[in-house]
CSV table of C-alpha atoms and ligand atoms in Angstrom, one decimal:
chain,number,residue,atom,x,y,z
A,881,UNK,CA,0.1,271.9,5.5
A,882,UNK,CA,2.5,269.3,6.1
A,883,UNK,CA,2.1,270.0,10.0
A,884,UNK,CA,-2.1,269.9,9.6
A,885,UNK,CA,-1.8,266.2,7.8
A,886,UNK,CA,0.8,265.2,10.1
A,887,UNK,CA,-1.7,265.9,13.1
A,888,UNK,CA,-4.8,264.4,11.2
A,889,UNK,CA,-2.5,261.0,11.1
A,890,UNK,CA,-1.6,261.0,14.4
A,891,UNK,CA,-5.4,261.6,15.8
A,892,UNK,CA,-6.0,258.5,13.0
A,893,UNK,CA,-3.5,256.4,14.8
A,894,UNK,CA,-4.9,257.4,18.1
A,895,UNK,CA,-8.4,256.3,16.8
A,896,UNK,CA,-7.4,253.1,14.7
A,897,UNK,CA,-5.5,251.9,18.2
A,898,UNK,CA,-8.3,252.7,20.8
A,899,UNK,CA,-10.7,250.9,18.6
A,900,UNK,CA,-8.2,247.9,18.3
A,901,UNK,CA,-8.1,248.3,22.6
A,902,UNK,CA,-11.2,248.0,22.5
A,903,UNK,CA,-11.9,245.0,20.3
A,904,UNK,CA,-9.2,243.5,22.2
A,905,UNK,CA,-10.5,244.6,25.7
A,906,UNK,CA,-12.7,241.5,26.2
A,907,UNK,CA,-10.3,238.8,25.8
A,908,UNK,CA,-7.1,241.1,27.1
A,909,UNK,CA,-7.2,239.0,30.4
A,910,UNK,CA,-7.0,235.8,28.1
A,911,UNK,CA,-3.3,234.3,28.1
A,912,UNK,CA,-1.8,230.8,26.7
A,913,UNK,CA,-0.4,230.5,30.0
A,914,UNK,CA,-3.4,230.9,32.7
A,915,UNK,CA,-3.3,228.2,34.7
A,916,UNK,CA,0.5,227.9,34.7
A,917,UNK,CA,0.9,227.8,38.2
A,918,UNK,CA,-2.5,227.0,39.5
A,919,UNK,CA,-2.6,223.9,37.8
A,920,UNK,CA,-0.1,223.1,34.9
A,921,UNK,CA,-1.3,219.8,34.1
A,922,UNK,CA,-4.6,221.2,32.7
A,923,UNK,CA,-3.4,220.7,29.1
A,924,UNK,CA,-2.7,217.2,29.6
A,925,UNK,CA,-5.7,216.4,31.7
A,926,UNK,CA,-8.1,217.5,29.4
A,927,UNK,CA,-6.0,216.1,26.4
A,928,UNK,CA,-6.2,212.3,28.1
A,929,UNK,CA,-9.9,212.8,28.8
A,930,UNK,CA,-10.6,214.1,24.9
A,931,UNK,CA,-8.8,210.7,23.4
A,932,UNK,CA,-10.1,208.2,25.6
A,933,UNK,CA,-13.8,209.5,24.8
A,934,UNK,CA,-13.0,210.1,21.5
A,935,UNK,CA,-11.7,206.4,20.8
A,936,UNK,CA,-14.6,205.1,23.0
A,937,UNK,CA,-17.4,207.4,20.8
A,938,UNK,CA,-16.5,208.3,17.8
A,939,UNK,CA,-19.3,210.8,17.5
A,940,UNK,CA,-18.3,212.8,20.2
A,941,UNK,CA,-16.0,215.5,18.0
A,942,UNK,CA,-18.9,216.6,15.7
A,943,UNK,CA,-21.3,216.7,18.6
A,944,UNK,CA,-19.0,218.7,20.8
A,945,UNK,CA,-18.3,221.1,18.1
A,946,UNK,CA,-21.9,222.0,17.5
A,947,UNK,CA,-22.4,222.2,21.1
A,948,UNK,CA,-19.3,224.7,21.1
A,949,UNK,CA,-20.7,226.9,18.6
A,950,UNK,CA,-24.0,226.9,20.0
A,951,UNK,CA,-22.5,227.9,23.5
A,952,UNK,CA,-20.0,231.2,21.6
A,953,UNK,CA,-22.9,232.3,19.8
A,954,UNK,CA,-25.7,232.5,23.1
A,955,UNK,CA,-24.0,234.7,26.0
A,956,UNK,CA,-20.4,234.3,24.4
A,957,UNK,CA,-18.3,231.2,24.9
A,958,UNK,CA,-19.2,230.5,28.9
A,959,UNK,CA,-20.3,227.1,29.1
A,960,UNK,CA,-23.8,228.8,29.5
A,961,UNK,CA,-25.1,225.9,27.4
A,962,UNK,CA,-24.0,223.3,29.3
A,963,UNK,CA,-26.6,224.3,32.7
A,964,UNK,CA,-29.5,222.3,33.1
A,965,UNK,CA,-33.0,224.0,33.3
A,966,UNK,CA,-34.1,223.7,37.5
A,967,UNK,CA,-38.1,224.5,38.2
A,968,UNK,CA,-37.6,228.3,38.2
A,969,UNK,CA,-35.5,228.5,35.3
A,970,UNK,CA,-35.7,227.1,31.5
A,971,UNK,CA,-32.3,226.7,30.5
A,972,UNK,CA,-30.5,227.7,26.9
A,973,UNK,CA,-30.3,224.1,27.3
A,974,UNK,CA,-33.7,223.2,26.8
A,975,UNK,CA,-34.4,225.2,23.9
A,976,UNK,CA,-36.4,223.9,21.3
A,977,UNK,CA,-32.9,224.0,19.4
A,978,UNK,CA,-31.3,222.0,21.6
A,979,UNK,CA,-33.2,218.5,21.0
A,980,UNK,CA,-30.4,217.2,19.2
A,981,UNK,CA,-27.7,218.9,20.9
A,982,UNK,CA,-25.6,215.6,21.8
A,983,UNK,CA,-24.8,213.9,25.0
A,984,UNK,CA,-21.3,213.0,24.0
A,985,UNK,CA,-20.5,217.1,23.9
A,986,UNK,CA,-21.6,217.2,27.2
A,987,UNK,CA,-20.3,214.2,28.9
A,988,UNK,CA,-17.1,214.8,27.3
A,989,UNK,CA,-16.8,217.9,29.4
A,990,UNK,CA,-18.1,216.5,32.4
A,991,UNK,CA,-15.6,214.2,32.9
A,992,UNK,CA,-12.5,216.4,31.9
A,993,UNK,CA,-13.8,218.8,34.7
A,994,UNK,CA,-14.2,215.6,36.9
A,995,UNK,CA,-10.2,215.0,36.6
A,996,UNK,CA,-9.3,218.9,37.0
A,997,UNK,CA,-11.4,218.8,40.1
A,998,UNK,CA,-9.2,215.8,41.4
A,999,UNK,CA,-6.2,217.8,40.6
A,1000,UNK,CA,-6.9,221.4,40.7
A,1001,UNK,CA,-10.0,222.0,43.0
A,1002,UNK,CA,-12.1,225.5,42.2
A,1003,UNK,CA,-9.3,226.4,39.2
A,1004,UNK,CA,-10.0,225.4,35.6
A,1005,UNK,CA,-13.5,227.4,34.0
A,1006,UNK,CA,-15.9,224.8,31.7
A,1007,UNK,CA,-15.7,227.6,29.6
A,1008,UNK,CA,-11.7,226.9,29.2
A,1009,UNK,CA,-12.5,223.2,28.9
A,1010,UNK,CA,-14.6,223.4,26.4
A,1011,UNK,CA,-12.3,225.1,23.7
A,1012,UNK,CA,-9.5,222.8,24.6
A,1013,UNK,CA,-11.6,220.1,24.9
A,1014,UNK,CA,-13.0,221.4,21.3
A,1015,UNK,CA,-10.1,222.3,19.5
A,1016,UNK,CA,-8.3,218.9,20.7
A,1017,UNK,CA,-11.2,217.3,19.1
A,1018,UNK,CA,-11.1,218.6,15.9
A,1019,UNK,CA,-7.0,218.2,15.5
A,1020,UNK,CA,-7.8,214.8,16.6
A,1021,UNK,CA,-10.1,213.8,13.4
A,1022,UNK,CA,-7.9,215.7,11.0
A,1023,UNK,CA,-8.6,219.3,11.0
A,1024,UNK,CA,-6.1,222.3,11.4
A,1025,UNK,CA,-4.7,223.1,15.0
A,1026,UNK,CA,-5.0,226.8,16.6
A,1027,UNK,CA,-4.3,228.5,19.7
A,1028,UNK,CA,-6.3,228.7,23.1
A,1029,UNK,CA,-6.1,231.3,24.7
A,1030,UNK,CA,-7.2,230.6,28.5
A,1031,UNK,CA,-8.7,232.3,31.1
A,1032,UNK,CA,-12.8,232.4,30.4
A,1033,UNK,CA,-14.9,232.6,33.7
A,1034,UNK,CA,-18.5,230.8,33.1
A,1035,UNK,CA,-21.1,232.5,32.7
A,1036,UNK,CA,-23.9,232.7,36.1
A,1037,UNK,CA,-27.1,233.3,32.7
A,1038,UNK,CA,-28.7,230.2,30.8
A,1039,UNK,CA,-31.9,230.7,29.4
A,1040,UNK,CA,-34.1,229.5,26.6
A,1041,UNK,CA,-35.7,232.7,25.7
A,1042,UNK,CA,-32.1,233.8,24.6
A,1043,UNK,CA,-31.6,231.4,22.0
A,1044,UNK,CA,-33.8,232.4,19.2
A,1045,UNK,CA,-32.3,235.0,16.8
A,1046,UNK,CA,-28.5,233.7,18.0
A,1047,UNK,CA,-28.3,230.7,15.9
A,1048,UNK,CA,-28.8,230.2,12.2
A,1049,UNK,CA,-31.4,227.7,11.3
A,1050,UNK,CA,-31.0,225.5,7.9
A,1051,UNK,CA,-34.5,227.3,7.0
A,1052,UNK,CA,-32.6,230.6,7.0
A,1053,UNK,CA,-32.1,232.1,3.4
A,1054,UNK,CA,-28.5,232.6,2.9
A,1055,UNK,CA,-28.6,236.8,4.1
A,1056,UNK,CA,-30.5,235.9,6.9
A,1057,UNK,CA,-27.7,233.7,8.3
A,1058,UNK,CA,-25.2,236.3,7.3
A,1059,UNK,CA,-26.7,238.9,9.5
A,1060,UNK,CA,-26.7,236.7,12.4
A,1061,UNK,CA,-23.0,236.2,11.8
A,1062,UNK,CA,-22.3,239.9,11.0
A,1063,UNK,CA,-23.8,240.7,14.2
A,1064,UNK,CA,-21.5,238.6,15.8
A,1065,UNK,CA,-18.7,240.1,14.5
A,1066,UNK,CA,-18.0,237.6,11.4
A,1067,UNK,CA,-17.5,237.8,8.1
A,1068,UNK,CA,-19.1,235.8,4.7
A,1069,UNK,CA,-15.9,234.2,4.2
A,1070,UNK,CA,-15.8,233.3,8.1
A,1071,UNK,CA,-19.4,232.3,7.7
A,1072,UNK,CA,-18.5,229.8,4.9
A,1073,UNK,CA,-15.8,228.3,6.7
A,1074,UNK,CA,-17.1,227.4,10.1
A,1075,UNK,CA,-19.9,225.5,8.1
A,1076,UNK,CA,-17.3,223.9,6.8
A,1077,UNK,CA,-17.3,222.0,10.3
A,1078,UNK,CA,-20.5,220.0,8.2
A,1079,UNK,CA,-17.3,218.1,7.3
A,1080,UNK,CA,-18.1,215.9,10.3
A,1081,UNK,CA,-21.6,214.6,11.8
A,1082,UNK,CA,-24.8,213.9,11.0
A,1083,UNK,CA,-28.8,215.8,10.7
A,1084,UNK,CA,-31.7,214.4,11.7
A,1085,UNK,CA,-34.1,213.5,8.9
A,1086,UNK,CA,-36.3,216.6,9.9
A,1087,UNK,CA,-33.8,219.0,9.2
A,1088,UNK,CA,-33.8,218.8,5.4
A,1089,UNK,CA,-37.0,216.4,4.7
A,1090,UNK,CA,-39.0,219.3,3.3
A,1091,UNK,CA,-36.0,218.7,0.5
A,1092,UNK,CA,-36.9,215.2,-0.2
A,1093,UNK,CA,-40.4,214.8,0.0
A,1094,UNK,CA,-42.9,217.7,-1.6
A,1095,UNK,CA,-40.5,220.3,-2.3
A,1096,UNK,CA,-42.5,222.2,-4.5
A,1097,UNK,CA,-45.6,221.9,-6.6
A,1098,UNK,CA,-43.4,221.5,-9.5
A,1099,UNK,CA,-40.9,219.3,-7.9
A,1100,UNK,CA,-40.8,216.6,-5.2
A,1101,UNK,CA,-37.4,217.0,-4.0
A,1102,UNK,CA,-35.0,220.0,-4.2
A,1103,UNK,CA,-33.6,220.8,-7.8
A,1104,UNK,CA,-30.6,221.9,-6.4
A,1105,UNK,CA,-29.9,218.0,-5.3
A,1106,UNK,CA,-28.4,215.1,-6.6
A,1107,UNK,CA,-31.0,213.2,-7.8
A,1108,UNK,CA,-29.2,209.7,-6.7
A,1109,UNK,CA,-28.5,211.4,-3.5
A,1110,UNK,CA,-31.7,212.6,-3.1
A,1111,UNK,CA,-33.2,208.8,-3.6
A,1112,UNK,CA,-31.0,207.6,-0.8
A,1113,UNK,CA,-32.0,210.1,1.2
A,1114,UNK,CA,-35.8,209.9,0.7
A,1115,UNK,CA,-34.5,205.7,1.3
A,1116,UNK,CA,-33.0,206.5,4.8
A,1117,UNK,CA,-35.8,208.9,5.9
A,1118,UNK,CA,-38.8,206.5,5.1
A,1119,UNK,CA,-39.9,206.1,8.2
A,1120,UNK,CA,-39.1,209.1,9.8
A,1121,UNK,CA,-42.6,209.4,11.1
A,1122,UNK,CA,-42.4,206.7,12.9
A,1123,UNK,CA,-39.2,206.9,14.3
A,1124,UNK,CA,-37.7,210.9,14.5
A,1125,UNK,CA,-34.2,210.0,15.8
A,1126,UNK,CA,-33.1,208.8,11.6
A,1127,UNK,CA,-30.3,210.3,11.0
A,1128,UNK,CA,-27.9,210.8,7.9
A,1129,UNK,CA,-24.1,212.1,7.6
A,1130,UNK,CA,-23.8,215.4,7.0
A,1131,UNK,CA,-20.9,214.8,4.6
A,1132,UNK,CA,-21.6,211.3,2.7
A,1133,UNK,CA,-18.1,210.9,1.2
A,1134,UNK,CA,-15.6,211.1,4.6
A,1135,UNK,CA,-18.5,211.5,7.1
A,1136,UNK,CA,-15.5,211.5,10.0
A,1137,UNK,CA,-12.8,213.0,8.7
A,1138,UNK,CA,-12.1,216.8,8.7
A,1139,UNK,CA,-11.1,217.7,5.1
A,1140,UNK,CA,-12.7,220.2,2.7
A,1141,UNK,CA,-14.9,217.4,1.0
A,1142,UNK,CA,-17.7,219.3,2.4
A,1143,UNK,CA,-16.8,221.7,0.1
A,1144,UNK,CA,-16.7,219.7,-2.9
A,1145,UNK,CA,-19.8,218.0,-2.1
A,1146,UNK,CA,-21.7,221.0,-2.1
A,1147,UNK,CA,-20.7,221.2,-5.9
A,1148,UNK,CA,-21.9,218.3,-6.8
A,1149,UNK,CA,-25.2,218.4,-5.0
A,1150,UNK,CA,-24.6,216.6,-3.0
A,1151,UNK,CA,-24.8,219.1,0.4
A,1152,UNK,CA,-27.3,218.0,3.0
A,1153,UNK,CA,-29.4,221.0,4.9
A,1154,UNK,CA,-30.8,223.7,2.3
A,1155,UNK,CA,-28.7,226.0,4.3
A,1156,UNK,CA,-25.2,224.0,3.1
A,1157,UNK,CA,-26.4,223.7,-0.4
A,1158,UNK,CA,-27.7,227.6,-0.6
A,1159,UNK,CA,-23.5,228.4,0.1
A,1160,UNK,CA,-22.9,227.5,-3.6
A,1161,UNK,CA,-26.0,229.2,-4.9
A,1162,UNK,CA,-25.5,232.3,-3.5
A,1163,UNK,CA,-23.3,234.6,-5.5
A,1164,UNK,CA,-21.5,235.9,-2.3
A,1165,UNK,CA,-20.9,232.9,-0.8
A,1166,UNK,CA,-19.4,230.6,-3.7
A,1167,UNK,CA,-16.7,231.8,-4.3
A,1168,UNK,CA,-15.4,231.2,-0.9
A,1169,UNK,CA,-16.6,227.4,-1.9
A,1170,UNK,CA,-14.8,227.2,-4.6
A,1171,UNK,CA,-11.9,228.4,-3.1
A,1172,UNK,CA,-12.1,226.3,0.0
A,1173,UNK,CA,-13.3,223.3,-2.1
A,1174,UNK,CA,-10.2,223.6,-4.3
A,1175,UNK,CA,-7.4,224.2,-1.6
A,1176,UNK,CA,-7.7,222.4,1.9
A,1177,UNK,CA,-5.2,224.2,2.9
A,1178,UNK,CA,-6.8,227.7,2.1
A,1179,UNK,CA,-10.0,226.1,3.8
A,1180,UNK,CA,-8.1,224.9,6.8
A,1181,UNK,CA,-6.0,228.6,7.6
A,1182,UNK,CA,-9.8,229.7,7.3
A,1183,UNK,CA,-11.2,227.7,9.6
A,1184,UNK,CA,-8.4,228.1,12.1
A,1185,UNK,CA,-8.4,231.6,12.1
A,1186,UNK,CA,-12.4,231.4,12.4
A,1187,UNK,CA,-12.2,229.1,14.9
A,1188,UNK,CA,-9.8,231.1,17.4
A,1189,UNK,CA,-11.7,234.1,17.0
A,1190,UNK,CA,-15.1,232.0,17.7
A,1191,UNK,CA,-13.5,230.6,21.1
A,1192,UNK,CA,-13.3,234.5,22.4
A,1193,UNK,CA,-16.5,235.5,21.4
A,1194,UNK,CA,-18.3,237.5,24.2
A,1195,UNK,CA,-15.9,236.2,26.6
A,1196,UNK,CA,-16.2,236.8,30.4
A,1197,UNK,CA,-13.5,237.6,32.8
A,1198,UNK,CA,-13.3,238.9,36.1
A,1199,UNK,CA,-16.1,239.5,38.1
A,1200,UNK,CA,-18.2,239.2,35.2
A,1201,UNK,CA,-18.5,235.2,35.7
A,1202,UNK,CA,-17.2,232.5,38.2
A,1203,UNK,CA,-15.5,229.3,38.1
A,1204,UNK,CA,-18.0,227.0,38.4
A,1205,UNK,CA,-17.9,223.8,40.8
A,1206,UNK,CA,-20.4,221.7,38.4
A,1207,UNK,CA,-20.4,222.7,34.5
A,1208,UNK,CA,-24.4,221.9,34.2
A,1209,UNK,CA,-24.9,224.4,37.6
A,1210,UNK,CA,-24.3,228.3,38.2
A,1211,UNK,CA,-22.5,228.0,41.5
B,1452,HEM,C1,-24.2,228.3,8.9
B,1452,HEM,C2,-25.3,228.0,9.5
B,1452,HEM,C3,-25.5,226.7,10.2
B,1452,HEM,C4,-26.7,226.0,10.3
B,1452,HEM,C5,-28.0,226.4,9.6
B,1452,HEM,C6,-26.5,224.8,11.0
B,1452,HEM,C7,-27.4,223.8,11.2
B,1452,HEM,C8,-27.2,222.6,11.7
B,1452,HEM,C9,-28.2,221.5,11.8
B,1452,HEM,C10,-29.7,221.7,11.6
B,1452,HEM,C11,-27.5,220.4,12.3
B,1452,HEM,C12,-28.1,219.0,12.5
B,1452,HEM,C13,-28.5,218.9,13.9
B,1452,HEM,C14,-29.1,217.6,14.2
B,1452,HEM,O1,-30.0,217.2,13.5
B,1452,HEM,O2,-28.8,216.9,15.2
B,1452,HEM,C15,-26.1,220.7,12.4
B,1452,HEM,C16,-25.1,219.9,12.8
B,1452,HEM,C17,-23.9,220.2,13.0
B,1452,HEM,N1,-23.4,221.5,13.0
B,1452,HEM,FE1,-24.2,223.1,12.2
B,1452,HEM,N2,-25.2,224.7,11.4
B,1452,HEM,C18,-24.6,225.9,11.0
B,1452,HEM,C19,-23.3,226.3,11.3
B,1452,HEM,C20,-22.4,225.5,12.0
B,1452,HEM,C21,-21.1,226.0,12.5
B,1452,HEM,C22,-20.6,227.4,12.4
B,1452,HEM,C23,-20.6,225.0,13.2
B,1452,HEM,C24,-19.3,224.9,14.0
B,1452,HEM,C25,-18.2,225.7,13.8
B,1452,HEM,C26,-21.5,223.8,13.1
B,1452,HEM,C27,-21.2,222.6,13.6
B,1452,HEM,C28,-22.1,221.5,13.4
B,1452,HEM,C29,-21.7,220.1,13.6
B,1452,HEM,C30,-20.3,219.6,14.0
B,1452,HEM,C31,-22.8,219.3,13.4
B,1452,HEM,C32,-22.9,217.8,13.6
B,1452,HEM,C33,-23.4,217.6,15.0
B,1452,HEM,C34,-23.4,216.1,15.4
B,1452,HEM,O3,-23.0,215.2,14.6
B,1452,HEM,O4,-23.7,215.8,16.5
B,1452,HEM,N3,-22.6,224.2,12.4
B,1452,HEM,N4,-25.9,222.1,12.1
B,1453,NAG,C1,-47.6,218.6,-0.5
B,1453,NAG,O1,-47.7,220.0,-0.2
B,1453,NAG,C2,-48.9,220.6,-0.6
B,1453,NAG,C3,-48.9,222.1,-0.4
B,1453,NAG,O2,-47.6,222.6,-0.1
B,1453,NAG,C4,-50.1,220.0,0.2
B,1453,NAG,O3,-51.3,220.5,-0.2
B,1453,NAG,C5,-50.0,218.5,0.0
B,1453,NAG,O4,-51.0,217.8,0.8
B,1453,NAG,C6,-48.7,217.9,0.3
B,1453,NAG,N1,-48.7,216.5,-0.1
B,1453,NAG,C7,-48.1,215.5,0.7
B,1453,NAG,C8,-48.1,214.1,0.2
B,1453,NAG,O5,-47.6,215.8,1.8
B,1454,NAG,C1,-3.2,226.4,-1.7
B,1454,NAG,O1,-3.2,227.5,-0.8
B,1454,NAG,C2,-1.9,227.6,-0.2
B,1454,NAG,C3,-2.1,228.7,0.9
B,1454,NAG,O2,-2.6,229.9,0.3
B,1454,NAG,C4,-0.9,227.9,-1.2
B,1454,NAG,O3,0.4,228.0,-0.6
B,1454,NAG,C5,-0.8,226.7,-2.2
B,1454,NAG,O4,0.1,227.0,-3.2
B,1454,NAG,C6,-2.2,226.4,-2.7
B,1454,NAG,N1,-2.2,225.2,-3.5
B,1454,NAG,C7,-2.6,225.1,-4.8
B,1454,NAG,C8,-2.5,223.8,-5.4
B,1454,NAG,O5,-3.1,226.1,-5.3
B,1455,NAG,C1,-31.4,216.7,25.5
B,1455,NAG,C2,-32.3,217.8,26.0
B,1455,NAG,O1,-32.0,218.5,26.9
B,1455,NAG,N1,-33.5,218.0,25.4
B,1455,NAG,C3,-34.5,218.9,25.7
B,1455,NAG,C4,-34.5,220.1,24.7
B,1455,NAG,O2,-35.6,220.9,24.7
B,1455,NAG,C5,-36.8,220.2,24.6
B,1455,NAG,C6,-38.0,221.1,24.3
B,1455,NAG,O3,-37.8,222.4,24.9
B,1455,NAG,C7,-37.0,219.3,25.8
B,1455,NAG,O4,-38.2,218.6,25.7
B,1455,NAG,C8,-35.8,218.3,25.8
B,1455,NAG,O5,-35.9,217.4,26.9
C-alpha cells in the first residue's frame, strides 16, 4: 500500500515537472544576461534612448505600452507589430486596430535600435528592445519595476488577418475579453491588472461615444457613468465628427502617473471605455478592483508579475526568428 502510493507520487512528480518543462520550454533560452558579451552596454543604450524620448514626449510610455501588448498578444512578443505592410503583404500593422497605435511606441524603438546598431551591429532583437524599452518606460512614470529576461529573436510573420480574435475590444462583454486572455494563458485577476495600465494615456472619442451620446432608448448616456463626467465627456467629444483624432485621458485624475487611481476611478464612475467600467460590474472581476483600488501595492506586485509573464508570451528563439537589421522589415 504504502509502496503503491509512494509510486503514484512519484509518476505525479514526474508529470507536475514535465508539464512545468514544458511551460518553461519556450522562454528556457531566455537569460538576464544574453547579450553579456556580445554587447554589454545594451542596458544602458536603450535606458539613454527611453529617457531622452520620454522627457522629449511625454506620451510616449502609454503609447509604447499599448503597442507592447498589442505585439505579446499577435504572434507572441516578436516585434511582429512593428513591420510595415510592403505591396504583397498587409501588415498586423495595418490592421483596422492599429489606427491609433502611436508613433511615439514606434519611434522610440527605432531609435534605440539605431544606437545598438552603432555599437553592436546584427546583435540586440527589437523584440528584446521593446520589453526593456517598455518596462523602463513604465518604472519611469511611476509604476513597479520587473525583470527582463533577454534573448527573443523577431519574428519573420506580420499580417493583418491575424489580428482579429487576439485583442480585446472595449465592445467586448466582460467573458468575452476573459477568454481571449484565458487563451493566452492569463488569469481574471491578471486580466484586471494589466488594464490597470489605463492608468496612463488616452482613447479616441470613438472608442466609448456610443456611451455618451444615445446609449439607450431609455438613456442617453451610460448609467453606469458619472453623470458630471459624462457631461465633460459629451463636452470634449462635440465635434468628433468633424474632427476624429479628439481624444480624452483614460484616467482623468493622474492621467500620467502610474498609480492604482485607475482603479478607484472605476468606482466612482468615473472609468472611460465600457470595457474598464464593466471590471467593477462584473461579479468576477470586482473584487480584484477593490483589492487593487485599495492597495497599490497589491495592484503593483500584480501588475509586475503580469507584466514579466506578458514579455514571454509566445516567445521565439533559435531558428524560429532572426535578428532583424530594421525593426519595421523581416530581414
Ligand atoms: C482588457 C481589455 C482592453 C481593452 C478593451 C483595451 C482597449 C483600449 C482602447 C480602445 C484604447 C484606446 C486606443 C485609442 O483610442 O488610441 C486603449 C488604450 C491603451 N491601452 Fe488598452 N485595452 C485593454 C487592455 C490593455 C492592456 C492589457 C494593456 C497593457 C498592459 C493596455 C494598454 C493601453 C494603454 C497604455 C493605452 C493608452 C495608449 C496611448 O495613450 O497611446 N490595454 N486600450
Ligand atoms: C439613436 O439610436 C436610435 C436606435 O438605436 C436611432 O433610431 C436614432 O436615430 C438615434 N438618434 C441619434 C440622434 O443618433
Ligand atoms: C497592502 O498589501 C501589501 C502586500 O500584500 C501588504 O503588505 C500591506 O500591509 C497592505 N496594506 C494595507 C494598508 O492593507
Ligand atoms: C498608423 C497606421 O499605420 N495606420 C494604418 C492602420 O490601418 C488603417 C486601415 O487598415 C490604415 O489606413 C492606416 O494607414
Amino acid at each position: 500500500m504504502a509502496l503503491l502510493l509512494h509510486a503514484s507520487l512519484r509518476r505525479l512528480v514526474l508529470v507536475a515537472s514535465l508539464l512545468a518543462a514544458v511551460v518553461a520550454f519556450a522562454d528556457a533560452r531566455l537569460n538576464a544576461n544574453y547579450y553579456a558579451k556580445s554587447c554589454p552596454q545594451v542596458e544602458k543604450i536603450v535606458q539613454d534612448v527611453v529617457v531622452q524620448k520620454q522627457i522629449n514626449s511625454p506620451s510616449t510610455a502609454a503609447g509604447m505600452v499599448r503597442l507592447f501588448f498589442h505585439d505579446c498578444f499577435v504572434e507572441g512578443c516578436d516585434a511582429s507589430v512593428l513591420v510595415r505592410s510592403t505591396p504583397f503583404n498587409k501588415a498586423e500593422n495595418d490592421a483596422d486596430i492599429n489606427l491609433s497605435l502611436p508613433g511615439d511606441g514606434f519611434d522610440v524603438i527605432v531609435r534605440a535600435k539605431s544606437a545598438l546598431e552603432l555599437s553592436c551591429p546584427g546583435v540586440v532583437s527589437c523584440s528584446d528592445i521593446m520589453s526593456l524599452a517598455t518596462r523602463n518606460l513604465i518604472t519611469m512614470v511611476g509604476g513597479p519595476f520587473y525583470k527582463v529576461r533577454l534573448g527573443r529573436k523577431d519574428g519573420k510573420v506580420s499580417m493583418a488577418s491575424h489580428v482579429a480574435g487576439n485583442l480585446p475590444l472595449p465592445s467586448m462583454s466582460i467573458s468575452q475579453m476573459a477568454n481571449i486572455f484565458e487563451s493566452k494563458g492569463f488569469s481574471i485577476a491578471e486580466m484586471v491588472a494589466l488594464s490597470g495600465a489605463h492608468t496612463i494615456g488616452f482613447s479616441h472619442c470613438k472608442e466609448f461615444s456610443s456611451r455618451i451620446y444615445n446609449f439607450s432608448r431609455t438613456s442617453t448616456v451610460d448609467p453606469a457613468l458619472n453623470p458630471r463626467y459624462a457631461q465633460g465627456l459629451q463636452e470634449a467629444c462635440k465635434s468628433l465628427n468633424s474632427n476624429p483624432a479628439l481624444s480624452v485621458f483614460n484616467d482623468i485624475m493622474t492621467p500620467n502617473k502610474f498609480d492604482n487611481m485607475y482603479f478607484q476611478n472605476l468606482k466612482r464612475g468615473l472609468g472611460l471605455l465600457a470595457s474598464d467600467q464593466g471590471l467593477y460590474a462584473d461579479p468576477t472581476t470586482k473584487e480584484y478592483v477593490d483589492l487593487f483600488a485599495a492597495n497599490q501595492t497589491e495592484f503593483f506586485n500584480a501588475f509586475a508579475h503580469a507584466m514579466e509573464k506578458l514579455s514571454v508570451l509566445g516567445v521565439k528563439t533559435g531558428r524560429n526568428g532572426e535578428v532583424r537589421r530594421r525593426c519595421d522589415e523581416v530581414n
